[in-house]
Amino acid sequence: MTGAALIGLAAAAKCTPLLFAPWFIFRRHWACAITVAVVALVANLVVDLIFPSPTGHFRLTEWVHHYPGAILHKDYVPGTWATGAEFNHSLAGMFSRLLPGQWLRIAWLTAASALLALAALPMGRSRVPPPRDVFVFEIGMVIALMLLLSPVSSKPHFCMLMLPAWALAREALSRRDRILGVVVVLTAVAGLAANKDLVGSAIYGTMKWSGIITLETLLLLFGCVWAHGRIVSRTKAAAAPNDATSASRNFTDLQR
């Protein structure tokens, strides 16, 4: 509940952490899901009580009108925001730089739906009962999706990818998982390629425009899905001999 309240405060400052609420619902932590939403709402309203808006409207109402309202409008172009196109590294931002306008919206909606399905399907495999270790990588999926599905994600937002990156590196080393090892190495290379001080402004500009930061996030999302699946598979394999032994004992008892 403490974690849910802190996530709610984060959602009050920037909407994308609300993505944790459906994850809590999926895991049947109903009180946590409600706490995220209530804290986010109350924190916004408290600001208006202390510092009333000069317009006379709730700031939350104005935010809904200017931002989610604009995104849901049929004329909205994905990736469009109050920033330069090269500074938006969300999925919409990358597509807005690389795709022509007539395909942009379709590609964005298709890719966003595919990523949600990629994260949701493996979670469903371990729903009852989930091993505790999978929660680390499910949280990693949520963090990656927050950045990818946001209308705009600037470079500083991606610092929180250090959490799933370290978790994947630890899993790769402890399990000698080659797939995860490749993911971690490629992610590290992509991170270094997005550092202007290391590669120079010319290479950095090209890499940033082509979507290297977005691709890095996609790699970490895939890594979390892979690690999640491996943990679930090991858990099922470990339980199988016990199930077979139990079934054999039950059959022997019936014979007796």
PDB file of N, CA, C and O in Angstrom, residues 11-13 15 18 40-41 44-45 48 55 57-73 76 81 151:
ATOM      1  N   ALA A  11       2.084   9.516 -10.304  1.00  0.00           N
ATOM      2  CA  ALA A  11       1.052   9.710 -11.332  1.00  0.00           C
ATOM      3  C   ALA A  11       0.434  11.100 -11.246  1.00  0.00           C
ATOM      4  O   ALA A  11      -0.014  11.649 -12.257  1.00  0.00           O
ATOM      5  N   ALA A  12       0.412  11.682 -10.048  1.00  0.00           N
ATOM      6  CA  ALA A  12      -0.102  13.043  -9.903  1.00  0.00           C
ATOM      7  C   ALA A  12       0.802  14.046 -10.609  1.00  0.00           C
ATOM      8  O   ALA A  12       0.346  15.061 -11.130  1.00  0.00           O
ATOM      9  N   ALA A  13       2.109  13.744 -10.643  1.00  0.00           N
ATOM     10  CA  ALA A  13       3.061  14.639 -11.290  1.00  0.00           C
ATOM     11  C   ALA A  13       3.159  14.379 -12.788  1.00  0.00           C
ATOM     12  O   ALA A  13       3.321  15.298 -13.578  1.00  0.00           O
ATOM     13  N   CYS A  15       1.333  11.581 -15.700  1.00  0.00           N
ATOM     14  CA  CYS A  15       0.234  10.618 -15.770  1.00  0.00           C
ATOM     15  C   CYS A  15       0.668   9.165 -15.975  1.00  0.00           C
ATOM     16  O   CYS A  15      -0.005   8.246 -15.514  1.00  0.00           O
ATOM     17  N   LEU A  18       0.211   5.834 -13.919  1.00  0.00           N
ATOM     18  CA  LEU A  18      -1.113   5.220 -13.754  1.00  0.00           C
ATOM     19  C   LEU A  18      -1.180   3.841 -14.393  1.00  0.00           C
ATOM     20  O   LEU A  18      -2.081   3.064 -14.101  1.00  0.00           O
ATOM     21  N   ALA A  40      -3.459   9.983  -6.730  1.00  0.00           N
ATOM     22  CA  ALA A  40      -3.185  10.853  -7.882  1.00  0.00           C
ATOM     23  C   ALA A  40      -4.228  11.954  -7.991  1.00  0.00           C
ATOM     24  O   ALA A  40      -3.898  13.125  -8.245  1.00  0.00           O
ATOM     25  N   LEU A  41      -5.496  11.613  -7.783  1.00  0.00           N
ATOM     26  CA  LEU A  41      -6.572  12.598  -7.875  1.00  0.00           C
ATOM     27  C   LEU A  41      -6.513  13.605  -6.732  1.00  0.00           C
ATOM     28  O   LEU A  41      -6.563  14.825  -6.951  1.00  0.00           O
ATOM     29  N   ASN A  44      -3.687  16.212  -6.870  1.00  0.00           N
ATOM     30  CA  ASN A  44      -3.957  17.300  -7.814  1.00  0.00           C
ATOM     31  C   ASN A  44      -4.962  18.294  -7.252  1.00  0.00           C
ATOM     32  O   ASN A  44      -4.810  19.511  -7.430  1.00  0.00           O
ATOM     33  N   LEU A  45      -5.978  17.802  -6.574  1.00  0.00           N
ATOM     34  CA  LEU A  45      -7.003  18.695  -6.039  1.00  0.00           C
ATOM     35  C   LEU A  45      -6.464  19.532  -4.870  1.00  0.00           C
ATOM     36  O   LEU A  45      -6.863  20.685  -4.699  1.00  0.00           O
ATOM     37  N   ASP A  48      -4.912  22.726  -6.021  1.00  0.00           N
ATOM     38  CA  ASP A  48      -5.883  23.772  -6.352  1.00  0.00           C
ATOM     39  C   ASP A  48      -6.467  24.427  -5.107  1.00  0.00           C
ATOM     40  O   ASP A  48      -6.823  25.607  -5.130  1.00  0.00           O
ATOM     41  N   THR A  55      -7.496  30.879 -13.665  1.00  0.00           N
ATOM     42  CA  THR A  55      -8.599  30.751 -14.626  1.00  0.00           C
ATOM     43  C   THR A  55      -9.921  30.425 -13.947  1.00  0.00           C
ATOM     44  O   THR A  55     -10.979  30.524 -14.568  1.00  0.00           O
ATOM     45  N   HIS A  57     -10.732  27.444 -12.993  1.00  0.00           N
ATOM     46  CA  HIS A  57     -11.004  26.027 -13.227  1.00  0.00           C
ATOM     47  C   HIS A  57      -9.971  25.173 -12.502  1.00  0.00           C
ATOM     48  O   HIS A  57      -8.853  25.626 -12.239  1.00  0.00           O
ATOM     49  N   PHE A  58     -10.363  23.945 -12.217  1.00  0.00           N
ATOM     50  CA  PHE A  58      -9.387  23.014 -11.653  1.00  0.00           C
ATOM     51  C   PHE A  58      -8.286  22.768 -12.682  1.00  0.00           C
ATOM     52  O   PHE A  58      -8.557  22.603 -13.872  1.00  0.00           O
ATOM     53  N   ARG A  59      -7.060  22.722 -12.207  1.00  0.00           N
ATOM     54  CA  ARG A  59      -5.950  22.460 -13.121  1.00  0.00           C
ATOM     55  C   ARG A  59      -6.079  21.089 -13.775  1.00  0.00           C
ATOM     56  O   ARG A  59      -5.684  20.893 -14.927  1.00  0.00           O
ATOM     57  N   LEU A  60      -6.619  20.130 -13.035  1.00  0.00           N
ATOM     58  CA  LEU A  60      -6.798  18.794 -13.592  1.00  0.00           C
ATOM     59  C   LEU A  60      -7.775  18.821 -14.765  1.00  0.00           C
ATOM     60  O   LEU A  60      -7.577  18.144 -15.775  1.00  0.00           O
ATOM     61  N   THR A  61      -8.821  19.636 -14.638  1.00  0.00           N
ATOM     62  CA  THR A  61      -9.787  19.780 -15.733  1.00  0.00           C
ATOM     63  C   THR A  61      -9.126  20.371 -16.969  1.00  0.00           C
ATOM     64  O   THR A  61      -9.349  19.904 -18.096  1.00  0.00           O
ATOM     65  N   GLU A  62      -8.294  21.385 -16.764  1.00  0.00           N
ATOM     66  CA  GLU A  62      -7.590  21.994 -17.889  1.00  0.00           C
ATOM     67  C   GLU A  62      -6.608  21.019 -18.524  1.00  0.00           C
ATOM     68  O   GLU A  62      -6.457  20.969 -19.749  1.00  0.00           O
ATOM     69  N   TRP A  63      -5.933  20.228 -17.696  1.00  0.00           N
ATOM     70  CA  TRP A  63      -4.985  19.248 -18.216  1.00  0.00           C
ATOM     71  C   TRP A  63      -5.699  18.204 -19.074  1.00  0.00           C
ATOM     72  O   TRP A  63      -5.217  17.842 -20.157  1.00  0.00           O
ATOM     73  N   VAL A  64      -6.849  17.715 -18.583  1.00  0.00           N
ATOM     74  CA  VAL A  64      -7.615  16.725 -19.355  1.00  0.00           C
ATOM     75  C   VAL A  64      -8.035  17.304 -20.697  1.00  0.00           C
ATOM     76  O   VAL A  64      -7.988  16.630 -21.732  1.00  0.00           O
ATOM     77  N   HIS A  65      -8.422  18.569 -20.701  1.00  0.00           N
ATOM     78  CA  HIS A  65      -8.865  19.206 -21.943  1.00  0.00           C
ATOM     79  C   HIS A  65      -7.710  19.365 -22.938  1.00  0.00           C
ATOM     80  O   HIS A  65      -7.853  19.068 -24.128  1.00  0.00           O
ATOM     81  N   HIS A  66      -6.554  19.807 -22.441  1.00  0.00           N
ATOM     82  CA  HIS A  66      -5.450  20.143 -23.347  1.00  0.00           C
ATOM     83  C   HIS A  66      -4.640  18.929 -23.784  1.00  0.00           C
ATOM     84  O   HIS A  66      -4.071  18.944 -24.881  1.00  0.00           O
ATOM     85  N   TYR A  67      -4.576  17.888 -22.953  1.00  0.00           N
ATOM     86  CA  TYR A  67      -3.672  16.784 -23.279  1.00  0.00           C
ATOM     87  C   TYR A  67      -4.410  15.492 -23.657  1.00  0.00           C
ATOM     88  O   TYR A  67      -4.415  15.138 -24.837  1.00  0.00           O
ATOM     89  N   PRO A  68      -5.059  14.766 -22.720  1.00  0.00           N
ATOM     90  CA  PRO A  68      -5.792  13.578 -23.169  1.00  0.00           C
ATOM     91  C   PRO A  68      -6.871  13.912 -24.199  1.00  0.00           C
ATOM     92  O   PRO A  68      -7.096  13.158 -25.144  1.00  0.00           O
ATOM     93  N   GLY A  69      -7.532  15.072 -24.025  1.00  0.00           N
ATOM     94  CA  GLY A  69      -8.561  15.465 -24.992  1.00  0.00           C
ATOM     95  C   GLY A  69      -7.994  15.634 -26.384  1.00  0.00           C
ATOM     96  O   GLY A  69      -8.592  15.214 -27.387  1.00  0.00           O
ATOM     97  N   ALA A  70      -6.803  16.229 -26.468  1.00  0.00           N
ATOM     98  CA  ALA A  70      -6.170  16.424 -27.775  1.00  0.00           C
ATOM     99  C   ALA A  70      -5.734  15.102 -28.377  1.00  0.00           C
ATOM    100  O   ALA A  70      -5.865  14.880 -29.595  1.00  0.00           O
ATOM    101  N   ILE A  71      -5.236  14.185 -27.556  1.00  0.00           N
ATOM    102  CA  ILE A  71      -4.764  12.894 -28.062  1.00  0.00           C
ATOM    103  C   ILE A  71      -5.920  12.067 -28.614  1.00  0.00           C
ATOM    104  O   ILE A  71      -5.774  11.354 -29.616  1.00  0.00           O
ATOM    105  N   LEU A  72      -7.077  12.149 -27.972  1.00  0.00           N
ATOM    106  CA  LEU A  72      -8.228  11.365 -28.407  1.00  0.00           C
ATOM    107  C   LEU A  72      -8.934  11.982 -29.612  1.00  0.00           C
ATOM    108  O   LEU A  72      -9.798  11.344 -30.212  1.00  0.00           O
ATOM    109  N   HIS A  73      -8.572  13.197 -29.975  1.00  0.00           N
ATOM    110  CA  HIS A  73      -9.207  13.836 -31.127  1.00  0.00           C
ATOM    111  C   HIS A  73      -8.794  13.128 -32.408  1.00  0.00           C
ATOM    112  O   HIS A  73      -7.653  12.669 -32.554  1.00  0.00           O
ATOM    113  N   TYR A  76      -5.569  14.154 -34.218  1.00  0.00           N
ATOM    114  CA  TYR A  76      -4.289  14.136 -33.515  1.00  0.00           C
ATOM    115  C   TYR A  76      -3.246  13.354 -34.302  1.00  0.00           C
ATOM    116  O   TYR A  76      -3.514  12.241 -34.791  1.00  0.00           O
ATOM    117  N   TRP A  81       3.846  17.196 -29.908  1.00  0.00           N
ATOM    118  CA  TRP A  81       3.836  17.659 -28.520  1.00  0.00           C
ATOM    119  C   TRP A  81       4.540  19.004 -28.470  1.00  0.00           C
ATOM    120  O   TRP A  81       5.069  19.477 -29.486  1.00  0.00           O
ATOM    121  N   PRO A 151       2.685   9.758 -24.868  1.00  0.00           N
ATOM    122  CA  PRO A 151       2.707  10.632 -26.055  1.00  0.00           C
ATOM    123  C   PRO A 151       4.072  11.259 -26.290  1.00  0.00           C
ATOM    124  O   PRO A 151       4.466  11.511 -27.418  1.00  0.00           O
TER     125      PRO A 151
END
